[in-house]
XYZ file of C-alpha atoms in Angstrom:
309
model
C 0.802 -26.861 39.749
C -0.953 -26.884 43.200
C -3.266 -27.057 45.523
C -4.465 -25.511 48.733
C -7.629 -26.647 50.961
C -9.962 -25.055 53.490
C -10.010 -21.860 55.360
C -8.227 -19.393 57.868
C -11.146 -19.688 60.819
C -12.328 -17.218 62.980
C -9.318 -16.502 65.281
C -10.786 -13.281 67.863
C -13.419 -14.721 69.701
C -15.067 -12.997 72.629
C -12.633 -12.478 75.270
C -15.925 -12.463 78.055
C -19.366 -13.382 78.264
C -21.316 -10.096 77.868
C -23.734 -8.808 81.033
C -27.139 -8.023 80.834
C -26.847 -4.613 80.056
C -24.346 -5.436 77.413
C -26.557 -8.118 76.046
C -29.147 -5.614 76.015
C -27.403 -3.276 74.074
C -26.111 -5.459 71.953
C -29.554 -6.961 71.006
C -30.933 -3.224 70.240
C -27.946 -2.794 67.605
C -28.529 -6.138 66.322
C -32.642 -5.038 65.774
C -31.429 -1.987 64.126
C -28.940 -3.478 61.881
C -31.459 -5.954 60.601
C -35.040 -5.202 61.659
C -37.234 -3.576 58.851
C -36.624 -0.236 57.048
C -37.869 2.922 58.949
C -41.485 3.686 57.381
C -42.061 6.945 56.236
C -44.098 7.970 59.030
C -41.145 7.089 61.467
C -43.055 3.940 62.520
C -41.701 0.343 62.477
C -43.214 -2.982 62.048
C -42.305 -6.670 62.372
C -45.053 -7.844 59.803
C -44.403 -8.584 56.206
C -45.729 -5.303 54.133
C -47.356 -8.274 52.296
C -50.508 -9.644 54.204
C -53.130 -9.793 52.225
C -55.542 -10.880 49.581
C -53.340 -8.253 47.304
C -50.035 -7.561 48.771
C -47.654 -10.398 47.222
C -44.313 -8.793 46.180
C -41.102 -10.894 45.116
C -37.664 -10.121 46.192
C -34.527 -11.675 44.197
C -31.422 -11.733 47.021
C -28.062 -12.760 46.311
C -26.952 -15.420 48.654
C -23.016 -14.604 47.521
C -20.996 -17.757 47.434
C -21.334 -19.043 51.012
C -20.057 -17.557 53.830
C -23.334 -16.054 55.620
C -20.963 -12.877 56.610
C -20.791 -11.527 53.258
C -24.245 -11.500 52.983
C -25.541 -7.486 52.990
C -27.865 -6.058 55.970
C -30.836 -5.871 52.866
C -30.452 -9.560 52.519
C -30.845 -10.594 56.088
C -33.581 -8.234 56.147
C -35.471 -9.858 53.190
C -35.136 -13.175 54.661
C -36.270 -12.180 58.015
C -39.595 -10.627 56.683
C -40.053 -13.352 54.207
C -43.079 -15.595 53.776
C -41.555 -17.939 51.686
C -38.037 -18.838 50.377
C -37.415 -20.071 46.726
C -33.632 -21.030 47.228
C -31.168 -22.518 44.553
C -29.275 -25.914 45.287
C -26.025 -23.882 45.738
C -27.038 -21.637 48.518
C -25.347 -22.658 52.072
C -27.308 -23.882 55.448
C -25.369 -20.789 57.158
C -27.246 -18.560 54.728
C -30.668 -20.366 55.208
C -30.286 -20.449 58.795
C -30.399 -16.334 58.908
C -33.924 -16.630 57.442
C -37.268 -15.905 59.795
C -38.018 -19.333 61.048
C -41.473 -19.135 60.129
C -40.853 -18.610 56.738
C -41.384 -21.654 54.446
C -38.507 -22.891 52.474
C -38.788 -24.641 48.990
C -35.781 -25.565 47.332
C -36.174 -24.974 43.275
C -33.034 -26.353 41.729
C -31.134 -25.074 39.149
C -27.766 -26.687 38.983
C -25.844 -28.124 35.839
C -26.090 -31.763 34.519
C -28.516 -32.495 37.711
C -32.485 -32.605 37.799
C -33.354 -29.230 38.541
C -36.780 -27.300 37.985
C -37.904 -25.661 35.069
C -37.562 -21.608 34.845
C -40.718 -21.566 33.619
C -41.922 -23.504 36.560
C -40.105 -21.376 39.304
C -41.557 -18.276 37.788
C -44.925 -20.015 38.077
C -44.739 -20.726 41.316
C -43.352 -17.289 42.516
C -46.408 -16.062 40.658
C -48.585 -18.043 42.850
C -47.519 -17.489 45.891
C -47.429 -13.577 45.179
C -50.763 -13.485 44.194
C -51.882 -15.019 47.211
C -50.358 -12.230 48.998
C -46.705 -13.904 49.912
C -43.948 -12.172 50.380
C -41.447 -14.261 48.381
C -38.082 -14.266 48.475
C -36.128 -15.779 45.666
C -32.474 -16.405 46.694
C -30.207 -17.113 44.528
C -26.581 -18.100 44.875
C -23.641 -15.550 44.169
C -25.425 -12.007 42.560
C -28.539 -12.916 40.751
C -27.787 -10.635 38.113
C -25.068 -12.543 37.167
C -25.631 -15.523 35.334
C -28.634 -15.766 37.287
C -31.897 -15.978 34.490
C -32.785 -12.718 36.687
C -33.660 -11.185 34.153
C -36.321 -13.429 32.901
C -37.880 -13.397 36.363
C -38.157 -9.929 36.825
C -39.795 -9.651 32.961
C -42.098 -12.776 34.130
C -43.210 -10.662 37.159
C -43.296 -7.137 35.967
C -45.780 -8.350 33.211
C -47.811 -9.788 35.968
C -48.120 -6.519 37.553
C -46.286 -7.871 40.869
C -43.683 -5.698 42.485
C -39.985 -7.231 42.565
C -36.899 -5.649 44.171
C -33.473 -6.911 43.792
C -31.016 -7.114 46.323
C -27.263 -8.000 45.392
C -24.598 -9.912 46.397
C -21.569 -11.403 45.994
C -20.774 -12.478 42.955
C -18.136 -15.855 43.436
C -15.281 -14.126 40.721
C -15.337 -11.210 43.010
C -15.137 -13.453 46.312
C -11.992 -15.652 44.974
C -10.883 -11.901 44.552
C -10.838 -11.177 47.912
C -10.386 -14.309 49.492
C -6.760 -14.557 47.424
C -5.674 -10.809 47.695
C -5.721 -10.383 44.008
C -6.929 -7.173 42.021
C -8.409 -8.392 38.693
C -7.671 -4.883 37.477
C -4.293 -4.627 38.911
C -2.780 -1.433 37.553
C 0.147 -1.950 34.642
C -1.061 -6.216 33.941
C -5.088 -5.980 33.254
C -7.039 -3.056 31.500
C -10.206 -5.150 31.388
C -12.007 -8.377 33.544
C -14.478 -10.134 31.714
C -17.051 -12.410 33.407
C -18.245 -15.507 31.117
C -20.329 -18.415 31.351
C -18.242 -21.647 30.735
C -21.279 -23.635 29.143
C -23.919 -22.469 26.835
C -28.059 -24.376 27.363
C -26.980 -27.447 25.818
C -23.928 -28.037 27.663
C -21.169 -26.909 25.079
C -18.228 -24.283 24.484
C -20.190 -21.009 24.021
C -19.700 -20.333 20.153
C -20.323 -16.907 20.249
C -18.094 -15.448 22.915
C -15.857 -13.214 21.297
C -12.625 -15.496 21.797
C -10.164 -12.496 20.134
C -10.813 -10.460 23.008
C -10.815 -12.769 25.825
C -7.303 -14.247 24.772
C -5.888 -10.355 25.396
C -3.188 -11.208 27.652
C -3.880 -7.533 29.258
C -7.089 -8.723 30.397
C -7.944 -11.172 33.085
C -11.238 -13.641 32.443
C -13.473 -15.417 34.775
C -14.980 -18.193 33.748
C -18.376 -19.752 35.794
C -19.930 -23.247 34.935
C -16.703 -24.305 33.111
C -16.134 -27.347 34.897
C -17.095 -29.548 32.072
C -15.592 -27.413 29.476
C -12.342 -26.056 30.910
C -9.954 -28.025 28.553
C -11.688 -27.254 25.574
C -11.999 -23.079 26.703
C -7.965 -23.614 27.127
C -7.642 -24.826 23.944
C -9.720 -22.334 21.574
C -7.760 -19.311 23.983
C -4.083 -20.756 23.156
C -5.090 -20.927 19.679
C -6.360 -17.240 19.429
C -2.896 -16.527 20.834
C -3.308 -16.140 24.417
C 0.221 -17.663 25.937
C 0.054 -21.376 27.314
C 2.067 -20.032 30.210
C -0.756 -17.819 31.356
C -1.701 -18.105 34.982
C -4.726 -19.775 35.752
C -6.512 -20.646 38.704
C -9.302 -23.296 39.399
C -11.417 -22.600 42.855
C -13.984 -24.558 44.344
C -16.564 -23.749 46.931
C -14.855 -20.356 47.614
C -15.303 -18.667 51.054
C -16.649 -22.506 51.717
C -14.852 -24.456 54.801
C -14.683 -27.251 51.522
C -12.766 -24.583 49.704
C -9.791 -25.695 47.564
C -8.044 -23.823 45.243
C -5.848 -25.531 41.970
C -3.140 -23.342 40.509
C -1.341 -23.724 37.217
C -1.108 -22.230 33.844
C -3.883 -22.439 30.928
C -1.656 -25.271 29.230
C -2.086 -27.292 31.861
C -5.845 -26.471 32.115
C -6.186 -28.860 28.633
C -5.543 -31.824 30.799
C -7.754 -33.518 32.727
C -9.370 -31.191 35.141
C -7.926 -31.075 38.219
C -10.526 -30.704 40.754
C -13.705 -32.440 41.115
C -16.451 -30.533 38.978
C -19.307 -31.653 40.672
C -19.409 -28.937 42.329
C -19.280 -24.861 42.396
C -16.218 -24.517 40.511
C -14.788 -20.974 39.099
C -11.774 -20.087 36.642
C -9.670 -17.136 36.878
C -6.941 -17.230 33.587
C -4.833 -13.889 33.277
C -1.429 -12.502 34.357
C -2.960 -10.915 37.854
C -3.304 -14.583 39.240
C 0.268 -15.183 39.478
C 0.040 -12.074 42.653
C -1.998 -14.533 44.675
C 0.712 -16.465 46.621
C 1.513 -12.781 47.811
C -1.541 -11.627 49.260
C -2.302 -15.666 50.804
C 1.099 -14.553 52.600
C -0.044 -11.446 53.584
C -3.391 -12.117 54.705
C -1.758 -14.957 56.762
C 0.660 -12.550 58.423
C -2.450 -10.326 59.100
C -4.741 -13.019 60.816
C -1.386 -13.880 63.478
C -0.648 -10.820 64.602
C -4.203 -10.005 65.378
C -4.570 -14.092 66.766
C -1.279 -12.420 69.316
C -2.965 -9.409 70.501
């Protein structure tokens, strides 16, 4: 087994201080890129579409799992015309900092074995502030649709007759993807990828996954929340039959400076975990994970010739 820590930096910086007319045209891309959406009429405005007695509308952004530059141009946008900002525990300070600075932040929880507020409660309070004509942005770590109760917010408001748009984002199994090189669909070793939570509401070993087809050695599984859980999940998959040599990966804090990365196979995953769990942790069991010393190579290779130019 091993281990790896941190991150490649950013290795091309500037190689000058723009001029003013570069700065200037540099600042008109950067309004384009994330000002507001063109109006209809052609027009543009810097004002939340919100103000009002009447005008509340919610907006559910995925943070992704960190780095501020995987965030998409809709989700700076949201938080730069937001009123107020409902964020999880999880999302970074480089993702908050993007955010209009007028806009009031209010963090809201939600994190495993830790006080956190109620669902109920959020949706309450993104009710309130809508109604009192807020535009509210509810960010949520990773993709909210994933394993993010979106779904019971959007219900919640919908019923209340407030608008909600969802903008996506990066979704932590697909960002360990990326930041390792590794296809979880390569071609010939995985014919399926499942996404599952590692933890049901109380806690436990979800009872009702379907354990047959997650321990299909053609298939690669990623596995969020499973921190507490992980040697148990190895267990109940060896004894459906998936092999105790299959690769398996442990990641924490992915595209995170704090990132660190365990690698070993899902026998080894009944021991004692081998990262600290207190934090944003992700599994990644299936054949495909053995490819990622490969593309660490690679992308290292990549980042020095570029550092050389």
């Amino acid at each position: 087994m091993s281990e790896t820590s941190g991150r490649v930096p950013t290795l091309v910086p500037s190689a000058r201080a723009p001029d003013g007319a570069e700065t200037a045209r540099l600042g008109k891309l950067a309004r384009r890129a994330f000002g507001a959406a063109p109006r209809a009429d052609g027009a543009r405005t810097g004002e939340p579409a919100c103000r009002g007695g009447h005008g509340g509308r919610v907006t559910l952004v995925g943070a992704g799992p960190g780095d501020p530059g995987l965030l998409t141009l809709n989700a700076v946008r949201a938080l730069q015309a937001a009123d107020v900002i409902l964020f999880d525990d999880l999302v970074s300070d480089g993702v908050l900092d993007l955010a209009r600075r007028e806009a009031k932040r209010m963090m809201v929880g939600k994190r495993g074995d830790r006080p956190s507020c109620a669902q109920a409660d959020i949706n309450a309070l993104m009710l309130t502030l809508a109604r009192a004509g807020r535009h509210v942005v509810r960010l949520k770590s990773g993709d909210p649709m994933i394993f993010g109760r979106a779904g019971e917010e959007i219900e919640e408001l919908r019923a209340a007759g407030i608008p909600v748009a969802v903008v996506p984002g990066i979704t932590t199994g697909l960002a360990l993807a990326a930041e390792l090189g590794v296809s979880l669909s390569r071609r010939g070793e995985a014919q399926a990828v499942h996404f599952v939570t590692g933890r049901d509401r109380h806690g436990d070993v979800p009872s009702d996954l379907d354990w047959a087809r997650l321990a299909d050695p053609r298939s690669t599984t990623i596995i969020y929340m499973g921190g507490k859980t992980a040697s148990r999940i190895a267990e109940r998959l060896i004894a459906e039959g998936l092999p105790a040599d299959t690769p398996t990966l442990v990641a924490r804090d992915v595209s995170r400076p704090s990132q660190r990365i365990w690698r070993g196979t899902l026998d080894e995953l009944r021991g004692p975990f081998p990262l600290p769990s207190d934090g944003p942790v992700i599994i990644g069991i299936g054949t495909v994970m053995r490819q990622e010393s490969a593309g660490a190579e690679l992308e290292r290779e990549q980042v020095s010739v570029r550092k050389a130019r």
